[in-house]
mmCIF file with all atom_site columns, C-alpha atoms in Angstrom:
data_model
loop_
_atom_site.group_PDB
_atom_site.id
_atom_site.type_symbol
_atom_site.label_atom_id
_atom_site.label_alt_id
_atom_site.label_comp_id
_atom_site.label_asym_id
_atom_site.label_entity_id
_atom_site.label_seq_id
_atom_site.pdbx_PDB_ins_code
_atom_site.Cartn_x
_atom_site.Cartn_y
_atom_site.Cartn_z
_atom_site.occupancy
_atom_site.B_iso_or_equiv
_atom_site.pdbx_formal_charge
_atom_site.auth_seq_id
_atom_site.auth_comp_id
_atom_site.auth_asym_id
_atom_site.auth_atom_id
_atom_site.pdbx_PDB_model_num
ATOM 1   C CA . MET Y 1 1   ? -40.196 -15.308 20.974 1.00 0.00 ? 855  MET Y CA 1
ATOM 2   C CA . GLU Y 1 2   ? -38.122 -17.006 23.642 1.00 0.00 ? 856  GLU Y CA 1
ATOM 3   C CA . SER Y 1 3   ? -34.459 -16.348 24.456 1.00 0.00 ? 857  SER Y CA 1
ATOM 4   C CA . ASP Y 1 4   ? -32.025 -17.996 26.840 1.00 0.00 ? 858  ASP Y CA 1
ATOM 5   C CA . LYS Y 1 5   ? -29.329 -15.392 26.166 1.00 0.00 ? 859  LYS Y CA 1
ATOM 6   C CA . LEU Y 1 6   ? -31.180 -12.131 26.762 1.00 0.00 ? 860  LEU Y CA 1
ATOM 7   C CA . TYR Y 1 7   ? -32.550 -10.714 29.991 1.00 0.00 ? 861  TYR Y CA 1
ATOM 8   C CA . ARG Y 1 8   ? -36.353 -10.921 30.152 1.00 0.00 ? 862  ARG Y CA 1
ATOM 9   C CA . VAL Y 1 9   ? -37.573 -7.575  31.446 1.00 0.00 ? 863  VAL Y CA 1
ATOM 10  C CA . GLN Y 1 10  ? -39.606 -7.601  34.667 1.00 0.00 ? 864  GLN Y CA 1
ATOM 11  C CA . GLU Y 1 11  ? -42.438 -5.245  35.501 1.00 0.00 ? 865  GLU Y CA 1
ATOM 12  C CA . GLU Y 1 12  ? -40.334 -3.400  38.062 1.00 0.00 ? 866  GLU Y CA 1
ATOM 13  C CA . ASP Y 1 13  ? -37.816 -2.619  35.292 1.00 0.00 ? 867  ASP Y CA 1
ATOM 14  C CA . LEU Y 1 14  ? -40.287 -0.589  33.244 1.00 0.00 ? 868  LEU Y CA 1
ATOM 15  C CA . PRO Y 1 15  ? -39.632 2.848   34.827 1.00 0.00 ? 869  PRO Y CA 1
ATOM 16  C CA . ARG Y 1 16  ? -35.941 2.604   33.959 1.00 0.00 ? 870  ARG Y CA 1
ATOM 17  C CA . LEU Y 1 17  ? -36.717 1.566   30.411 1.00 0.00 ? 871  LEU Y CA 1
ATOM 18  C CA . GLN Y 1 18  ? -39.184 4.433   30.083 1.00 0.00 ? 872  GLN Y CA 1
ATOM 19  C CA . LYS Y 1 19  ? -36.303 6.807   30.802 1.00 0.00 ? 873  LYS Y CA 1
ATOM 20  C CA . LEU Y 1 20  ? -34.098 4.975   28.297 1.00 0.00 ? 874  LEU Y CA 1
ATOM 21  C CA . LEU Y 1 21  ? -36.683 5.266   25.518 1.00 0.00 ? 875  LEU Y CA 1
ATOM 22  C CA . THR Y 1 22  ? -37.250 8.935   26.302 1.00 0.00 ? 876  THR Y CA 1
ATOM 23  C CA . VAL Y 1 23  ? -33.555 9.647   25.839 1.00 0.00 ? 877  VAL Y CA 1
ATOM 24  C CA . CYS Y 1 24  ? -33.148 7.455   22.760 1.00 0.00 ? 878  CYS Y CA 1
ATOM 25  C CA . PHE Y 1 25  ? -36.158 8.862   20.882 1.00 0.00 ? 879  PHE Y CA 1
ATOM 26  C CA . ALA Y 1 26  ? -35.924 12.494  21.978 1.00 0.00 ? 880  ALA Y CA 1
ATOM 27  C CA . ARG Y 1 27  ? -34.768 13.486  18.481 1.00 0.00 ? 881  ARG Y CA 1
ATOM 28  C CA . ASP Y 1 28  ? -36.655 10.869  16.498 1.00 0.00 ? 882  ASP Y CA 1
ATOM 29  C CA . PRO Y 1 29  ? -38.318 12.357  13.375 1.00 0.00 ? 883  PRO Y CA 1
ATOM 30  C CA . LEU Y 1 30  ? -41.638 10.672  14.219 1.00 0.00 ? 884  LEU Y CA 1
ATOM 31  C CA . TYR Y 1 31  ? -42.114 12.479  17.515 1.00 0.00 ? 885  TYR Y CA 1
ATOM 32  C CA . HIS Y 1 32  ? -40.845 15.767  16.140 1.00 0.00 ? 886  HIS Y CA 1
ATOM 33  C CA . ALA Y 1 33  ? -43.483 15.511  13.401 1.00 0.00 ? 887  ALA Y CA 1
ATOM 34  C CA . LEU Y 1 34  ? -46.338 14.526  15.714 1.00 0.00 ? 888  LEU Y CA 1
ATOM 35  C CA . ILE Y 1 35  ? -45.339 16.822  18.605 1.00 0.00 ? 889  ILE Y CA 1
ATOM 36  C CA . PRO Y 1 36  ? -43.638 19.830  16.969 1.00 0.00 ? 890  PRO Y CA 1
ATOM 37  C CA . ASP Y 1 37  ? -43.641 21.954  20.134 1.00 0.00 ? 891  ASP Y CA 1
ATOM 38  C CA . ASP Y 1 38  ? -40.450 21.253  22.084 1.00 0.00 ? 892  ASP Y CA 1
ATOM 39  C CA . GLU Y 1 39  ? -41.912 21.876  25.530 1.00 0.00 ? 893  GLU Y CA 1
ATOM 40  C CA . THR Y 1 40  ? -44.968 19.717  24.891 1.00 0.00 ? 894  THR Y CA 1
ATOM 41  C CA . ARG Y 1 41  ? -42.815 16.924  23.459 1.00 0.00 ? 895  ARG Y CA 1
ATOM 42  C CA . GLU Y 1 42  ? -40.508 16.981  26.486 1.00 0.00 ? 896  GLU Y CA 1
ATOM 43  C CA . LYS Y 1 43  ? -43.492 16.559  28.808 1.00 0.00 ? 897  LYS Y CA 1
ATOM 44  C CA . LEU Y 1 44  ? -45.298 13.970  26.703 1.00 0.00 ? 898  LEU Y CA 1
ATOM 45  C CA . LEU Y 1 45  ? -42.592 11.494  25.712 1.00 0.00 ? 899  LEU Y CA 1
ATOM 46  C CA . PRO Y 1 46  ? -42.049 9.995   29.184 1.00 0.00 ? 900  PRO Y CA 1
ATOM 47  C CA . GLN Y 1 47  ? -45.807 9.533   29.593 1.00 0.00 ? 901  GLN Y CA 1
ATOM 48  C CA . LEU Y 1 48  ? -46.226 7.988   26.152 1.00 0.00 ? 902  LEU Y CA 1
ATOM 49  C CA . PHE Y 1 49  ? -43.380 5.534   26.621 1.00 0.00 ? 903  PHE Y CA 1
ATOM 50  C CA . SER Y 1 50  ? -44.647 4.576   30.059 1.00 0.00 ? 904  SER Y CA 1
ATOM 51  C CA . CYS Y 1 51  ? -48.013 3.789   28.514 1.00 0.00 ? 905  CYS Y CA 1
ATOM 52  C CA . ASP Y 1 52  ? -46.406 1.843   25.658 1.00 0.00 ? 906  ASP Y CA 1
ATOM 53  C CA . LEU Y 1 53  ? -44.271 -0.275  27.963 1.00 0.00 ? 907  LEU Y CA 1
ATOM 54  C CA . THR Y 1 54  ? -47.189 -1.104  30.234 1.00 0.00 ? 908  THR Y CA 1
ATOM 55  C CA . GLU Y 1 55  ? -49.164 -2.288  27.211 1.00 0.00 ? 909  GLU Y CA 1
ATOM 56  C CA . PHE Y 1 56  ? -46.288 -4.192  25.628 1.00 0.00 ? 910  PHE Y CA 1
ATOM 57  C CA . PHE Y 1 57  ? -45.385 -5.917  28.879 1.00 0.00 ? 911  PHE Y CA 1
ATOM 58  C CA . HIS Y 1 58  ? -48.727 -7.727  28.632 1.00 0.00 ? 912  HIS Y CA 1
ATOM 59  C CA . THR Y 1 59  ? -48.892 -8.220  24.854 1.00 0.00 ? 913  THR Y CA 1
ATOM 60  C CA . CYS Y 1 60  ? -45.291 -8.608  23.635 1.00 0.00 ? 914  CYS Y CA 1
ATOM 61  C CA . GLU Y 1 61  ? -41.837 -9.768  24.720 1.00 0.00 ? 915  GLU Y CA 1
ATOM 62  C CA . ILE Y 1 62  ? -39.454 -7.200  26.197 1.00 0.00 ? 916  ILE Y CA 1
ATOM 63  C CA . TYR Y 1 63  ? -35.754 -8.010  26.514 1.00 0.00 ? 917  TYR Y CA 1
ATOM 64  C CA . SER Y 1 64  ? -32.499 -6.273  27.378 1.00 0.00 ? 918  SER Y CA 1
ATOM 65  C CA . ASP Y 1 65  ? -28.924 -7.414  26.905 1.00 0.00 ? 919  ASP Y CA 1
ATOM 66  C CA . SER Y 1 66  ? -28.596 -7.718  30.701 1.00 0.00 ? 920  SER Y CA 1
ATOM 67  C CA . SER Y 1 67  ? -30.235 -6.776  33.990 1.00 0.00 ? 921  SER Y CA 1
ATOM 68  C CA . GLU Y 1 68  ? -28.302 -3.494  33.810 1.00 0.00 ? 922  GLU Y CA 1
ATOM 69  C CA . LEU Y 1 69  ? -30.927 -2.391  31.253 1.00 0.00 ? 923  LEU Y CA 1
ATOM 70  C CA . ASN Y 1 70  ? -28.605 -0.534  28.919 1.00 0.00 ? 924  ASN Y CA 1
ATOM 71  C CA . SER Y 1 71  ? -30.727 -1.538  25.934 1.00 0.00 ? 925  SER Y CA 1
ATOM 72  C CA . ILE Y 1 72  ? -34.238 -2.586  25.044 1.00 0.00 ? 926  ILE Y CA 1
ATOM 73  C CA . LEU Y 1 73  ? -35.837 -4.900  22.503 1.00 0.00 ? 927  LEU Y CA 1
ATOM 74  C CA . VAL Y 1 74  ? -39.622 -5.126  22.165 1.00 0.00 ? 928  VAL Y CA 1
ATOM 75  C CA . VAL Y 1 75  ? -40.859 -7.884  19.876 1.00 0.00 ? 929  VAL Y CA 1
ATOM 76  C CA . SER Y 1 76  ? -44.351 -8.934  18.867 1.00 0.00 ? 930  SER Y CA 1
ATOM 77  C CA . ASP Y 1 77  ? -44.495 -12.627 17.959 1.00 0.00 ? 931  ASP Y CA 1
ATOM 78  C CA . GLU Y 1 78  ? -47.402 -12.992 15.548 1.00 0.00 ? 932  GLU Y CA 1
ATOM 79  C CA . THR Y 1 79  ? -47.265 -16.794 15.805 1.00 0.00 ? 933  THR Y CA 1
ATOM 80  C CA . GLU Y 1 80  ? -48.185 -16.882 19.482 1.00 0.00 ? 934  GLU Y CA 1
ATOM 81  C CA . PRO Y 1 81  ? -51.829 -17.440 20.476 1.00 0.00 ? 935  PRO Y CA 1
ATOM 82  C CA . TYR Y 1 82  ? -53.474 -14.728 22.535 1.00 0.00 ? 936  TYR Y CA 1
ATOM 83  C CA . ASN Y 1 83  ? -56.659 -14.068 24.440 1.00 0.00 ? 937  ASN Y CA 1
ATOM 84  C CA . ILE Y 1 84  ? -58.640 -11.777 22.164 1.00 0.00 ? 938  ILE Y CA 1
ATOM 85  C CA . LEU Y 1 85  ? -60.696 -10.255 24.985 1.00 0.00 ? 939  LEU Y CA 1
ATOM 86  C CA . GLN Y 1 86  ? -57.652 -9.524  27.128 1.00 0.00 ? 940  GLN Y CA 1
ATOM 87  C CA . TYR Y 1 87  ? -55.798 -8.134  24.112 1.00 0.00 ? 941  TYR Y CA 1
ATOM 88  C CA . CYS Y 1 88  ? -58.664 -5.786  23.183 1.00 0.00 ? 942  CYS Y CA 1
ATOM 89  C CA . PHE Y 1 89  ? -59.038 -4.645  26.790 1.00 0.00 ? 943  PHE Y CA 1
ATOM 90  C CA . THR Y 1 90  ? -55.307 -3.886  27.046 1.00 0.00 ? 944  THR Y CA 1
ATOM 91  C CA . GLU Y 1 91  ? -55.341 -2.031  23.726 1.00 0.00 ? 945  GLU Y CA 1
ATOM 92  C CA . ALA Y 1 92  ? -58.394 0.025   24.677 1.00 0.00 ? 946  ALA Y CA 1
ATOM 93  C CA . LYS Y 1 93  ? -56.965 0.930   28.077 1.00 0.00 ? 947  LYS Y CA 1
ATOM 94  C CA . ALA Y 1 94  ? -53.659 2.003   26.495 1.00 0.00 ? 948  ALA Y CA 1
ATOM 95  C CA . LEU Y 1 95  ? -55.475 4.112   23.898 1.00 0.00 ? 949  LEU Y CA 1
ATOM 96  C CA . LEU Y 1 96  ? -57.558 5.890   26.527 1.00 0.00 ? 950  LEU Y CA 1
ATOM 97  C CA . THR Y 1 97  ? -54.485 6.563   28.661 1.00 0.00 ? 951  THR Y CA 1
ATOM 98  C CA . THR Y 1 98  ? -52.545 7.906   25.678 1.00 0.00 ? 952  THR Y CA 1
ATOM 99  C CA . ASP Y 1 99  ? -55.408 10.125  24.537 1.00 0.00 ? 953  ASP Y CA 1
ATOM 100 C CA . GLY Y 1 100 ? -55.751 11.461  28.060 1.00 0.00 ? 954  GLY Y CA 1
ATOM 101 C CA . CYS Y 1 101 ? -52.073 12.417  28.141 1.00 0.00 ? 955  CYS Y CA 1
ATOM 102 C CA . LEU Y 1 102 ? -52.291 14.152  24.759 1.00 0.00 ? 956  LEU Y CA 1
ATOM 103 C CA . ILE Y 1 103 ? -55.300 16.208  25.750 1.00 0.00 ? 957  ILE Y CA 1
ATOM 104 C CA . ARG Y 1 104 ? -53.997 17.067  29.217 1.00 0.00 ? 958  ARG Y CA 1
ATOM 105 C CA . GLU Y 1 105 ? -50.647 18.354  27.932 1.00 0.00 ? 959  GLU Y CA 1
ATOM 106 C CA . ASP Y 1 106 ? -52.131 20.151  24.917 1.00 0.00 ? 960  ASP Y CA 1
ATOM 107 C CA . PRO Y 1 107 ? -55.745 21.213  25.525 1.00 0.00 ? 961  PRO Y CA 1
ATOM 108 C CA . SER Y 1 108 ? -55.793 22.837  22.073 1.00 0.00 ? 962  SER Y CA 1
ATOM 109 C CA . LEU Y 1 109 ? -56.152 19.268  20.711 1.00 0.00 ? 963  LEU Y CA 1
ATOM 110 C CA . LYS Y 1 110 ? -53.501 19.952  18.041 1.00 0.00 ? 964  LYS Y CA 1
ATOM 111 C CA . THR Y 1 111 ? -51.293 17.129  19.301 1.00 0.00 ? 965  THR Y CA 1
ATOM 112 C CA . PHE Y 1 112 ? -54.273 14.794  19.674 1.00 0.00 ? 966  PHE Y CA 1
ATOM 113 C CA . TRP Y 1 113 ? -55.247 15.563  16.067 1.00 0.00 ? 967  TRP Y CA 1
ATOM 114 C CA . ASN Y 1 114 ? -51.677 14.936  14.887 1.00 0.00 ? 968  ASN Y CA 1
ATOM 115 C CA . PHE Y 1 115 ? -51.687 11.513  16.527 1.00 0.00 ? 969  PHE Y CA 1
ATOM 116 C CA . PHE Y 1 116 ? -55.046 10.735  14.928 1.00 0.00 ? 970  PHE Y CA 1
ATOM 117 C CA . GLN Y 1 117 ? -53.773 11.747  11.484 1.00 0.00 ? 971  GLN Y CA 1
ATOM 118 C CA . GLY Y 1 118 ? -50.510 9.895   12.059 1.00 0.00 ? 972  GLY Y CA 1
ATOM 119 C CA . LYS Y 1 119 ? -52.065 6.634   13.260 1.00 0.00 ? 973  LYS Y CA 1
ATOM 120 C CA . ASP Y 1 120 ? -50.698 4.705   10.265 1.00 0.00 ? 974  ASP Y CA 1
ATOM 121 C CA . TYR Y 1 121 ? -47.189 5.664   11.333 1.00 0.00 ? 975  TYR Y CA 1
ATOM 122 C CA . LEU Y 1 122 ? -47.872 4.586   14.914 1.00 0.00 ? 976  LEU Y CA 1
ATOM 123 C CA . ASN Y 1 123 ? -49.789 1.352   14.365 1.00 0.00 ? 977  ASN Y CA 1
ATOM 124 C CA . SER Y 1 124 ? -47.508 -0.402  11.866 1.00 0.00 ? 978  SER Y CA 1
ATOM 125 C CA . SER Y 1 125 ? -50.558 -0.679  9.614  1.00 0.00 ? 979  SER Y CA 1
ATOM 126 C CA . TRP Y 1 126 ? -48.291 -1.346  6.625  1.00 0.00 ? 980  TRP Y CA 1
ATOM 127 C CA . THR Y 1 127 ? -47.690 -4.881  7.913  1.00 0.00 ? 981  THR Y CA 1
ATOM 128 C CA . ASP Y 1 128 ? -51.250 -5.806  6.890  1.00 0.00 ? 982  ASP Y CA 1
ATOM 129 C CA . GLN Y 1 129 ? -49.927 -5.899  3.329  1.00 0.00 ? 983  GLN Y CA 1
ATOM 130 C CA . LEU Y 1 130 ? -47.597 -8.747  4.232  1.00 0.00 ? 984  LEU Y CA 1
ATOM 131 C CA . HIS Y 1 131 ? -50.487 -11.196 4.798  1.00 0.00 ? 985  HIS Y CA 1
ATOM 132 C CA . GLN Y 1 132 ? -48.082 -13.091 7.003  1.00 0.00 ? 986  GLN Y CA 1
ATOM 133 C CA . THR Y 1 133 ? -48.676 -14.478 10.490 1.00 0.00 ? 987  THR Y CA 1
ATOM 134 C CA . GLN Y 1 134 ? -45.415 -16.409 10.575 1.00 0.00 ? 988  GLN Y CA 1
ATOM 135 C CA . ARG Y 1 135 ? -43.654 -13.243 11.585 1.00 0.00 ? 989  ARG Y CA 1
ATOM 136 C CA . LEU Y 1 136 ? -41.827 -11.328 14.289 1.00 0.00 ? 990  LEU Y CA 1
ATOM 137 C CA . HIS Y 1 137 ? -42.273 -7.564  14.433 1.00 0.00 ? 991  HIS Y CA 1
ATOM 138 C CA . VAL Y 1 138 ? -39.595 -5.489  16.131 1.00 0.00 ? 992  VAL Y CA 1
ATOM 139 C CA . ILE Y 1 139 ? -41.383 -2.586  17.813 1.00 0.00 ? 993  ILE Y CA 1
ATOM 140 C CA . TYR Y 1 140 ? -38.449 -1.021  19.657 1.00 0.00 ? 994  TYR Y CA 1
ATOM 141 C CA . LEU Y 1 141 ? -34.716 -1.549  19.408 1.00 0.00 ? 995  LEU Y CA 1
ATOM 142 C CA . ALA Y 1 142 ? -32.732 1.032   21.353 1.00 0.00 ? 996  ALA Y CA 1
ATOM 143 C CA . VAL Y 1 143 ? -29.451 1.367   23.229 1.00 0.00 ? 997  VAL Y CA 1
ATOM 144 C CA . ASP Y 1 144 ? -28.616 3.911   25.911 1.00 0.00 ? 998  ASP Y CA 1
ATOM 145 C CA . PRO Y 1 145 ? -26.443 6.572   24.191 1.00 0.00 ? 999  PRO Y CA 1
ATOM 146 C CA . ALA Y 1 146 ? -23.822 6.140   26.919 1.00 0.00 ? 1000 ALA Y CA 1
ATOM 147 C CA . HIS Y 1 147 ? -23.453 2.465   25.945 1.00 0.00 ? 1001 HIS Y CA 1
ATOM 148 C CA . GLN Y 1 148 ? -23.657 2.672   22.175 1.00 0.00 ? 1002 GLN Y CA 1
ATOM 149 C CA . HIS Y 1 149 ? -20.931 1.321   19.877 1.00 0.00 ? 1003 HIS Y CA 1
ATOM 150 C CA . ARG Y 1 150 ? -20.353 -1.614  22.241 1.00 0.00 ? 1004 ARG Y CA 1
ATOM 151 C CA . GLY Y 1 151 ? -22.219 -4.217  20.221 1.00 0.00 ? 1005 GLY Y CA 1
ATOM 152 C CA . LEU Y 1 152 ? -25.428 -4.209  22.277 1.00 0.00 ? 1006 LEU Y CA 1
ATOM 153 C CA . ALA Y 1 153 ? -27.703 -3.645  19.279 1.00 0.00 ? 1007 ALA Y CA 1
ATOM 154 C CA . GLU Y 1 154 ? -25.986 -6.552  17.546 1.00 0.00 ? 1008 GLU Y CA 1
ATOM 155 C CA . ILE Y 1 155 ? -26.568 -8.809  20.562 1.00 0.00 ? 1009 ILE Y CA 1
ATOM 156 C CA . LEU Y 1 156 ? -30.279 -8.039  20.544 1.00 0.00 ? 1010 LEU Y CA 1
ATOM 157 C CA . MET Y 1 157 ? -30.804 -8.219  16.807 1.00 0.00 ? 1011 MET Y CA 1
ATOM 158 C CA . ASP Y 1 158 ? -28.707 -11.358 16.370 1.00 0.00 ? 1012 ASP Y CA 1
ATOM 159 C CA . GLU Y 1 159 ? -30.961 -13.122 18.866 1.00 0.00 ? 1013 GLU Y CA 1
ATOM 160 C CA . VAL Y 1 160 ? -34.079 -12.065 16.946 1.00 0.00 ? 1014 VAL Y CA 1
ATOM 161 C CA . ILE Y 1 161 ? -32.554 -13.240 13.670 1.00 0.00 ? 1015 ILE Y CA 1
ATOM 162 C CA . CYS Y 1 162 ? -31.415 -16.576 15.112 1.00 0.00 ? 1016 CYS Y CA 1
ATOM 163 C CA . TYR Y 1 163 ? -34.878 -17.240 16.520 1.00 0.00 ? 1017 TYR Y CA 1
ATOM 164 C CA . ALA Y 1 164 ? -36.516 -16.278 13.227 1.00 0.00 ? 1018 ALA Y CA 1
ATOM 165 C CA . GLN Y 1 165 ? -34.199 -18.514 11.236 1.00 0.00 ? 1019 GLN Y CA 1
ATOM 166 C CA . GLU Y 1 166 ? -34.775 -21.448 13.567 1.00 0.00 ? 1020 GLU Y CA 1
ATOM 167 C CA . HIS Y 1 167 ? -38.558 -21.082 13.283 1.00 0.00 ? 1021 HIS Y CA 1
ATOM 168 C CA . LYS Y 1 168 ? -38.589 -19.901 9.652  1.00 0.00 ? 1022 LYS Y CA 1
ATOM 169 C CA . LEU Y 1 169 ? -40.200 -16.563 10.451 1.00 0.00 ? 1023 LEU Y CA 1
ATOM 170 C CA . LEU Y 1 170 ? -40.190 -13.301 8.557  1.00 0.00 ? 1024 LEU Y CA 1
ATOM 171 C CA . ILE Y 1 171 ? -39.052 -10.247 10.554 1.00 0.00 ? 1025 ILE Y CA 1
ATOM 172 C CA . SER Y 1 172 ? -40.593 -6.818  10.045 1.00 0.00 ? 1026 SER Y CA 1
ATOM 173 C CA . LEU Y 1 173 ? -39.775 -3.421  11.491 1.00 0.00 ? 1027 LEU Y CA 1
ATOM 174 C CA . GLU Y 1 174 ? -39.979 0.263   10.659 1.00 0.00 ? 1028 GLU Y CA 1
ATOM 175 C CA . THR Y 1 175 ? -37.846 3.302   11.272 1.00 0.00 ? 1029 THR Y CA 1
ATOM 176 C CA . HIS Y 1 176 ? -38.441 6.989   10.691 1.00 0.00 ? 1030 HIS Y CA 1
ATOM 177 C CA . ASN Y 1 177 ? -34.770 7.864   10.832 1.00 0.00 ? 1031 ASN Y CA 1
ATOM 178 C CA . PRO Y 1 178 ? -33.025 7.399   7.459  1.00 0.00 ? 1032 PRO Y CA 1
ATOM 179 C CA . ASN Y 1 179 ? -29.718 7.035   9.293  1.00 0.00 ? 1033 ASN Y CA 1
ATOM 180 C CA . ASN Y 1 180 ? -30.984 3.734   10.734 1.00 0.00 ? 1034 ASN Y CA 1
ATOM 181 C CA . VAL Y 1 181 ? -31.660 2.163   7.347  1.00 0.00 ? 1035 VAL Y CA 1
ATOM 182 C CA . PRO Y 1 182 ? -28.019 1.140   6.663  1.00 0.00 ? 1036 PRO Y CA 1
ATOM 183 C CA . LEU Y 1 183 ? -27.844 -0.461  10.117 1.00 0.00 ? 1037 LEU Y CA 1
ATOM 184 C CA . TYR Y 1 184 ? -30.812 -2.708  9.390  1.00 0.00 ? 1038 TYR Y CA 1
ATOM 185 C CA . GLU Y 1 185 ? -29.549 -3.409  5.876  1.00 0.00 ? 1039 GLU Y CA 1
ATOM 186 C CA . HIS Y 1 186 ? -26.352 -4.632  7.544  1.00 0.00 ? 1040 HIS Y CA 1
ATOM 187 C CA . PHE Y 1 187 ? -28.483 -7.223  9.336  1.00 0.00 ? 1041 PHE Y CA 1
ATOM 188 C CA . GLY Y 1 188 ? -30.005 -8.360  6.042  1.00 0.00 ? 1042 GLY Y CA 1
ATOM 189 C CA . PHE Y 1 189 ? -33.198 -6.291  5.995  1.00 0.00 ? 1043 PHE Y CA 1
ATOM 190 C CA . LYS Y 1 190 ? -34.565 -4.805  2.791  1.00 0.00 ? 1044 LYS Y CA 1
ATOM 191 C CA . ILE Y 1 191 ? -36.928 -1.876  2.296  1.00 0.00 ? 1045 ILE Y CA 1
ATOM 192 C CA . TYR Y 1 192 ? -40.423 -3.220  1.599  1.00 0.00 ? 1046 TYR Y CA 1
ATOM 193 C CA . GLY Y 1 193 ? -41.924 0.226   1.098  1.00 0.00 ? 1047 GLY Y CA 1
ATOM 194 C CA . ILE Y 1 194 ? -41.947 3.816   2.305  1.00 0.00 ? 1048 ILE Y CA 1
ATOM 195 C CA . VAL Y 1 195 ? -45.011 5.348   3.961  1.00 0.00 ? 1049 VAL Y CA 1
ATOM 196 C CA . GLU Y 1 196 ? -45.643 9.085   3.532  1.00 0.00 ? 1050 GLU Y CA 1
ATOM 197 C CA . LYS Y 1 197 ? -48.861 10.528  4.909  1.00 0.00 ? 1051 LYS Y CA 1
ATOM 198 C CA . LYS Y 1 198 ? -50.121 14.085  4.627  1.00 0.00 ? 1052 LYS Y CA 1
ATOM 199 C CA . PRO Y 1 199 ? -49.807 16.560  6.230  1.00 0.00 ? 1053 PRO Y CA 1
ATOM 200 C CA . PHE Y 1 200 ? -46.515 15.262  7.638  1.00 0.00 ? 1054 PHE Y CA 1
ATOM 201 C CA . ASN Y 1 201 ? -43.152 15.675  5.988  1.00 0.00 ? 1055 ASN Y CA 1
ATOM 202 C CA . LEU Y 1 202 ? -42.118 12.269  7.300  1.00 0.00 ? 1056 LEU Y CA 1
ATOM 203 C CA . LYS Y 1 203 ? -41.005 8.995   5.761  1.00 0.00 ? 1057 LYS Y CA 1
ATOM 204 C CA . GLN Y 1 204 ? -41.540 5.643   7.441  1.00 0.00 ? 1058 GLN Y CA 1
ATOM 205 C CA . TYR Y 1 205 ? -39.074 3.087   6.115  1.00 0.00 ? 1059 TYR Y CA 1
ATOM 206 C CA . CYS Y 1 206 ? -40.794 -0.302  6.241  1.00 0.00 ? 1060 CYS Y CA 1
ATOM 207 C CA . MET Y 1 207 ? -38.274 -3.134  6.253  1.00 0.00 ? 1061 MET Y CA 1
ATOM 208 C CA . ILE Y 1 208 ? -38.388 -6.918  6.209  1.00 0.00 ? 1062 ILE Y CA 1
ATOM 209 C CA . LYS Y 1 209 ? -36.002 -9.819  6.465  1.00 0.00 ? 1063 LYS Y CA 1
ATOM 210 C CA . GLU Y 1 210 ? -37.328 -12.893 4.717  1.00 0.00 ? 1064 GLU Y CA 1
ATOM 211 C CA . ALA Y 1 211 ? -37.586 -16.228 6.489  1.00 0.00 ? 1065 ALA Y CA 1
ATOM 212 C CA . SER Y 1 212 ? -34.656 -18.495 5.720  1.00 0.00 ? 1066 SER Y CA 1
ATOM 213 C CA . VAL Y 1 213 ? -35.339 -21.451 3.431  1.00 0.00 ? 1067 VAL Y CA 1
#
């Protein structure tokens, strides 16, 4: 996905965005389910988001509304060609780094086991059911709490939707917060399905916006 209106995040921006994601997802149901201990979660989230952003910087597109970095949009464009060897190397490195963080912060392996059991929540595995490569997948959409209700989420999402309409692409995303569902429905998304995996009391709302005809 390309955009002339949004700010393309640079590598030196990643530490600031790691802090933004940590704040925005501190109360997200997904991380409360996978890391139920408050102290462990507080230590782990910054490390996990740092790892995610490093991986996504090389495999996805990361945008903000401006260079002030008050928001973040991470999009995977399934239509773009990629180097399979480089992609696998990046994925493997990210997995090893993440596993190392989980084990270091919780040597009991309880958190590591939770992440293993919750991999379907984390890996967007539900999108395999779409059988669709003409697709954008929104991985992260977040706005700094201090700058919410100023239309920043709309700026980011409108750009994704415009690009998808122009290129006739389906858009997929998921949220674990039921309060976010009406927001995405406002943008024209519909619930494709709901993932619930034992032993977690957690719903993943899988949503799509069909390609325009």
